[in-house]
Amino acid sequence: IAHYNLAGVHEKGLDFDAAVREYTTAIRARPDLYFAYNNLARLYLLRRHDPGSALPLLRQALKLEPEQAEIRYSLYKNEGWAHLSLGLPAQAAASLTRALEINAEGGAAYCLLAQAEESRENTADALADWEQCAAFSFDEDVEPEWAAMAQERLSTGAGQ
């Protein structure tokens, strides 16, 4: 737990390499600490642009079957993000749909799902998801670029 907490301190201090080391140490010490898997996977996605390393972490955390809905939502959302980053929009959509079944107000999941639907050329579905993304853009897990994409797509009719 101390390594997990220290990783969070490093993350807030923008020392992402140290945060990765501490989350990894926390996982080695406590293989059941799904919070650490999730946060480490998010760092791989956001800071290292390495979805291939994030995906196994997320799968391992999901195998632990966390009880908290918030964590399950985040794990599926991040799994969808990883699939999308790997160019697998159908798998991304499946993970993101599961995330939204857990939390129907998950702004980040809508933003990512809109991108997956665009990749699949489902323009009407993408536009509906961009609307939800914009509506929940105040959520802390909605990346600023996703909120900007939502505004852009809505102003142009999602490319229609």
PDB file of C-alpha atoms in Angstrom:
ATOM      1  CA  ILE A   1       0.000   0.000   0.000  1.00  0.00           C
ATOM      2  CA  ALA A   2       2.889   2.361   0.771  1.00  0.00           C
ATOM      3  CA  HIS A   3       4.305   1.852  -2.740  1.00  0.00           C
ATOM      4  CA  TYR A   4       0.859   2.471  -4.236  1.00  0.00           C
ATOM      5  CA  ASN A   5       0.523   5.697  -2.250  1.00  0.00           C
ATOM      6  CA  LEU A   6       4.052   6.769  -3.166  1.00  0.00           C
ATOM      7  CA  ALA A   7       3.247   6.156  -6.835  1.00  0.00           C
ATOM      8  CA  GLY A   8       0.311   8.544  -6.508  1.00  0.00           C
ATOM      9  CA  VAL A   9       2.585  11.190  -5.013  1.00  0.00           C
ATOM     10  CA  HIS A  10       5.034  10.768  -7.902  1.00  0.00           C
ATOM     11  CA  GLU A  11       2.177  10.978 -10.381  1.00  0.00           C
ATOM     12  CA  LYS A  12       0.914  14.235  -8.878  1.00  0.00           C
ATOM     13  CA  GLY A  13       4.488  15.526  -9.017  1.00  0.00           C
ATOM     14  CA  LEU A  14       4.599  14.588 -12.725  1.00  0.00           C
ATOM     15  CA  ASP A  15       7.423  12.085 -12.173  1.00  0.00           C
ATOM     16  CA  PHE A  16       5.781   9.379 -14.256  1.00  0.00           C
ATOM     17  CA  ASP A  17       8.795   7.063 -14.436  1.00  0.00           C
ATOM     18  CA  ALA A  18       8.947   6.935 -10.643  1.00  0.00           C
ATOM     19  CA  ALA A  19       5.186   6.390 -10.511  1.00  0.00           C
ATOM     20  CA  VAL A  20       5.484   3.442 -12.909  1.00  0.00           C
ATOM     21  CA  ARG A  21       8.242   1.923 -10.742  1.00  0.00           C
ATOM     22  CA  GLU A  22       6.194   2.308  -7.555  1.00  0.00           C
ATOM     23  CA  TYR A  23       2.975   0.918  -9.061  1.00  0.00           C
ATOM     24  CA  THR A  24       4.994  -2.046 -10.372  1.00  0.00           C
ATOM     25  CA  THR A  25       6.505  -2.599  -6.931  1.00  0.00           C
ATOM     26  CA  ALA A  26       3.058  -2.396  -5.341  1.00  0.00           C
ATOM     27  CA  ILE A  27       1.750  -5.054  -7.741  1.00  0.00           C
ATOM     28  CA  ARG A  28       4.682  -7.352  -7.023  1.00  0.00           C
ATOM     29  CA  ALA A  29       4.083  -6.992  -3.296  1.00  0.00           C
ATOM     30  CA  ARG A  30       0.290  -7.283  -3.548  1.00  0.00           C
ATOM     31  CA  PRO A  31      -0.839  -9.067  -6.730  1.00  0.00           C
ATOM     32  CA  ASP A  32      -4.460  -8.485  -5.675  1.00  0.00           C
ATOM     33  CA  LEU A  33      -4.145  -4.684  -5.675  1.00  0.00           C
ATOM     34  CA  TYR A  34      -6.308  -3.956  -8.715  1.00  0.00           C
ATOM     35  CA  PHE A  35      -6.115  -0.205  -8.112  1.00  0.00           C
ATOM     36  CA  ALA A  36      -2.397  -0.375  -8.887  1.00  0.00           C
ATOM     37  CA  TYR A  37      -2.975  -2.367 -12.084  1.00  0.00           C
ATOM     38  CA  ASN A  38      -5.517   0.174 -13.257  1.00  0.00           C
ATOM     39  CA  ASN A  39      -3.381   3.217 -12.493  1.00  0.00           C
ATOM     40  CA  LEU A  40      -0.285   1.659 -14.054  1.00  0.00           C
ATOM     41  CA  ALA A  41      -2.260   0.763 -17.184  1.00  0.00           C
ATOM     42  CA  ARG A  42      -3.591   4.336 -17.383  1.00  0.00           C
ATOM     43  CA  LEU A  43      -0.034   5.673 -17.214  1.00  0.00           C
ATOM     44  CA  TYR A  44       1.006   3.327 -20.013  1.00  0.00           C
ATOM     45  CA  LEU A  45      -1.904   4.616 -22.108  1.00  0.00           C
ATOM     46  CA  LEU A  46      -1.661   8.304 -21.320  1.00  0.00           C
ATOM     47  CA  ARG A  47       2.036   8.948 -20.789  1.00  0.00           C
ATOM     48  CA  ARG A  48       3.872   6.175 -22.601  1.00  0.00           C
ATOM     49  CA  HIS A  49       1.410   5.578 -25.444  1.00  0.00           C
ATOM     50  CA  ASP A  50       1.906   1.849 -24.901  1.00  0.00           C
ATOM     51  CA  PRO A  51      -1.474   0.085 -25.066  1.00  0.00           C
ATOM     52  CA  GLY A  52       0.228  -3.276 -25.530  1.00  0.00           C
ATOM     53  CA  SER A  53       1.635  -3.039 -22.001  1.00  0.00           C
ATOM     54  CA  ALA A  54      -1.605  -1.656 -20.559  1.00  0.00           C
ATOM     55  CA  LEU A  55      -3.883  -4.414 -21.825  1.00  0.00           C
ATOM     56  CA  PRO A  56      -2.440  -7.360 -19.835  1.00  0.00           C
ATOM     57  CA  LEU A  57      -2.515  -5.261 -16.662  1.00  0.00           C
ATOM     58  CA  LEU A  58      -6.184  -4.463 -17.195  1.00  0.00           C
ATOM     59  CA  ARG A  59      -7.047  -8.076 -17.939  1.00  0.00           C
ATOM     60  CA  GLN A  60      -5.278  -9.202 -14.768  1.00  0.00           C
ATOM     61  CA  ALA A  61      -7.155  -6.641 -12.695  1.00  0.00           C
ATOM     62  CA  LEU A  62     -10.484  -7.704 -14.218  1.00  0.00           C
ATOM     63  CA  LYS A  63      -9.709 -11.330 -13.325  1.00  0.00           C
ATOM     64  CA  LEU A  64      -9.568 -10.196  -9.695  1.00  0.00           C
ATOM     65  CA  GLU A  65     -13.275  -9.268 -10.025  1.00  0.00           C
ATOM     66  CA  PRO A  66     -13.257  -6.014  -8.060  1.00  0.00           C
ATOM     67  CA  GLU A  67     -16.524  -5.342  -6.276  1.00  0.00           C
ATOM     68  CA  GLN A  68     -16.478  -1.541  -6.606  1.00  0.00           C
ATOM     69  CA  ALA A  69     -18.474  -0.400  -9.616  1.00  0.00           C
ATOM     70  CA  GLU A  70     -16.230   2.648 -10.046  1.00  0.00           C
ATOM     71  CA  ILE A  71     -13.158   0.463 -10.461  1.00  0.00           C
ATOM     72  CA  ARG A  72     -14.885  -1.982 -12.823  1.00  0.00           C
ATOM     73  CA  TYR A  73     -16.030   0.971 -14.926  1.00  0.00           C
ATOM     74  CA  SER A  74     -12.504   2.375 -15.042  1.00  0.00           C
ATOM     75  CA  LEU A  75     -10.955  -0.983 -15.932  1.00  0.00           C
ATOM     76  CA  TYR A  76     -13.354  -1.548 -18.839  1.00  0.00           C
ATOM     77  CA  LYS A  77     -12.974   2.075 -19.965  1.00  0.00           C
ATOM     78  CA  ASN A  78      -9.193   1.736 -19.978  1.00  0.00           C
ATOM     79  CA  GLU A  79      -9.440  -1.634 -21.725  1.00  0.00           C
ATOM     80  CA  GLY A  80     -11.533   0.035 -24.426  1.00  0.00           C
ATOM     81  CA  TRP A  81      -8.969   2.830 -24.680  1.00  0.00           C
ATOM     82  CA  ALA A  82      -6.190   0.261 -25.118  1.00  0.00           C
ATOM     83  CA  HIS A  83      -8.128  -1.614 -27.819  1.00  0.00           C
ATOM     84  CA  LEU A  84      -8.874   1.656 -29.612  1.00  0.00           C
ATOM     85  CA  SER A  85      -5.195   2.644 -29.460  1.00  0.00           C
ATOM     86  CA  LEU A  86      -4.299  -0.721 -30.973  1.00  0.00           C
ATOM     87  CA  GLY A  87      -6.679  -0.106 -33.886  1.00  0.00           C
ATOM     88  CA  LEU A  88      -9.311  -2.590 -32.685  1.00  0.00           C
ATOM     89  CA  PRO A  89     -12.514  -0.507 -32.683  1.00  0.00           C
ATOM     90  CA  ALA A  90     -14.951  -3.441 -32.394  1.00  0.00           C
ATOM     91  CA  GLN A  91     -13.186  -4.743 -29.288  1.00  0.00           C
ATOM     92  CA  ALA A  92     -12.964  -1.188 -27.972  1.00  0.00           C
ATOM     93  CA  ALA A  93     -16.707  -0.732 -28.441  1.00  0.00           C
ATOM     94  CA  ALA A  94     -17.432  -3.978 -26.571  1.00  0.00           C
ATOM     95  CA  SER A  95     -15.302  -2.934 -23.568  1.00  0.00           C
ATOM     96  CA  LEU A  96     -16.682   0.602 -23.557  1.00  0.00           C
ATOM     97  CA  THR A  97     -20.267  -0.652 -23.735  1.00  0.00           C
ATOM     98  CA  ARG A  98     -19.557  -2.782 -20.660  1.00  0.00           C
ATOM     99  CA  ALA A  99     -18.122   0.261 -18.910  1.00  0.00           C
ATOM    100  CA  LEU A 100     -21.260   2.259 -19.702  1.00  0.00           C
ATOM    101  CA  GLU A 101     -23.476  -0.561 -18.435  1.00  0.00           C
ATOM    102  CA  ILE A 102     -21.742  -0.037 -15.089  1.00  0.00           C
ATOM    103  CA  ASN A 103     -21.769   3.774 -15.199  1.00  0.00           C
ATOM    104  CA  ALA A 104     -24.124   5.353 -17.724  1.00  0.00           C
ATOM    105  CA  GLU A 105     -22.638   8.768 -16.919  1.00  0.00           C
ATOM    106  CA  GLY A 106     -19.044   7.863 -17.755  1.00  0.00           C
ATOM    107  CA  GLY A 107     -17.928  10.744 -19.918  1.00  0.00           C
ATOM    108  CA  ALA A 108     -14.582   9.237 -20.891  1.00  0.00           C
ATOM    109  CA  ALA A 109     -16.212   6.016 -22.060  1.00  0.00           C
ATOM    110  CA  TYR A 110     -18.584   7.997 -24.307  1.00  0.00           C
ATOM    111  CA  CYS A 111     -15.651   9.953 -25.758  1.00  0.00           C
ATOM    112  CA  LEU A 112     -13.739   6.779 -26.523  1.00  0.00           C
ATOM    113  CA  LEU A 113     -16.825   4.985 -27.828  1.00  0.00           C
ATOM    114  CA  ALA A 114     -17.470   7.891 -30.208  1.00  0.00           C
ATOM    115  CA  GLN A 115     -13.964   7.459 -31.588  1.00  0.00           C
ATOM    116  CA  ALA A 116     -14.496   3.706 -31.975  1.00  0.00           C
ATOM    117  CA  GLU A 117     -17.803   4.278 -33.759  1.00  0.00           C
ATOM    118  CA  GLU A 118     -16.155   6.779 -36.095  1.00  0.00           C
ATOM    119  CA  SER A 119     -13.495   4.190 -36.917  1.00  0.00           C
ATOM    120  CA  ARG A 120     -16.282   1.750 -37.758  1.00  0.00           C
ATOM    121  CA  GLU A 121     -18.006   4.447 -39.864  1.00  0.00           C
ATOM    122  CA  ASN A 122     -21.104   4.403 -37.630  1.00  0.00           C
ATOM    123  CA  THR A 123     -21.657   8.146 -37.976  1.00  0.00           C
ATOM    124  CA  ALA A 124     -25.050   8.360 -36.271  1.00  0.00           C
ATOM    125  CA  ASP A 125     -23.875   6.335 -33.260  1.00  0.00           C
ATOM    126  CA  ALA A 126     -20.663   8.363 -33.103  1.00  0.00           C
ATOM    127  CA  LEU A 127     -22.602  11.627 -33.094  1.00  0.00           C
ATOM    128  CA  ALA A 128     -24.840  10.435 -30.241  1.00  0.00           C
ATOM    129  CA  ASP A 129     -21.748   9.395 -28.269  1.00  0.00           C
ATOM    130  CA  TRP A 130     -20.034  12.725 -28.981  1.00  0.00           C
ATOM    131  CA  GLU A 131     -23.116  14.451 -27.536  1.00  0.00           C
ATOM    132  CA  GLN A 132     -22.788  12.400 -24.353  1.00  0.00           C
ATOM    133  CA  CYS A 133     -19.036  13.032 -24.286  1.00  0.00           C
ATOM    134  CA  ALA A 134     -19.676  16.772 -24.438  1.00  0.00           C
ATOM    135  CA  ALA A 135     -22.407  16.560 -21.791  1.00  0.00           C
ATOM    136  CA  PHE A 136     -20.035  14.828 -19.363  1.00  0.00           C
ATOM    137  CA  SER A 137     -16.880  16.663 -20.421  1.00  0.00           C
ATOM    138  CA  PHE A 138     -16.517  18.108 -16.911  1.00  0.00           C
ATOM    139  CA  ASP A 139     -15.615  14.619 -15.581  1.00  0.00           C
ATOM    140  CA  GLU A 140     -12.037  14.469 -14.390  1.00  0.00           C
ATOM    141  CA  ASP A 141     -11.299  11.360 -16.471  1.00  0.00           C
ATOM    142  CA  VAL A 142     -12.293  13.060 -19.729  1.00  0.00           C
ATOM    143  CA  GLU A 143      -9.077  14.103 -21.416  1.00  0.00           C
ATOM    144  CA  PRO A 144      -9.133  17.718 -22.655  1.00  0.00           C
ATOM    145  CA  GLU A 145      -8.424  16.603 -26.225  1.00  0.00           C
ATOM    146  CA  TRP A 146     -11.503  14.327 -26.142  1.00  0.00           C
ATOM    147  CA  ALA A 147     -13.715  17.186 -24.984  1.00  0.00           C
ATOM    148  CA  ALA A 148     -12.283  19.349 -27.769  1.00  0.00           C
ATOM    149  CA  MET A 149     -12.902  16.552 -30.287  1.00  0.00           C
ATOM    150  CA  ALA A 150     -16.508  16.345 -29.118  1.00  0.00           C
ATOM    151  CA  GLN A 151     -17.023  20.066 -29.665  1.00  0.00           C
ATOM    152  CA  GLU A 152     -15.392  19.842 -33.085  1.00  0.00           C
ATOM    153  CA  ARG A 153     -17.474  16.845 -34.185  1.00  0.00           C
ATOM    154  CA  LEU A 154     -20.715  18.357 -32.913  1.00  0.00           C
ATOM    155  CA  SER A 155     -20.043  21.646 -34.684  1.00  0.00           C
ATOM    156  CA  THR A 156     -19.483  19.784 -37.975  1.00  0.00           C
ATOM    157  CA  GLY A 157     -22.111  17.076 -37.516  1.00  0.00           C
ATOM    158  CA  ALA A 158     -19.429  14.383 -36.948  1.00  0.00           C
ATOM    159  CA  GLY A 159     -18.136  14.794 -40.462  1.00  0.00           C
ATOM    160  CA  GLN A 160     -21.492  14.614 -42.244  1.00  0.00           C
TER     161      GLN A 160
END
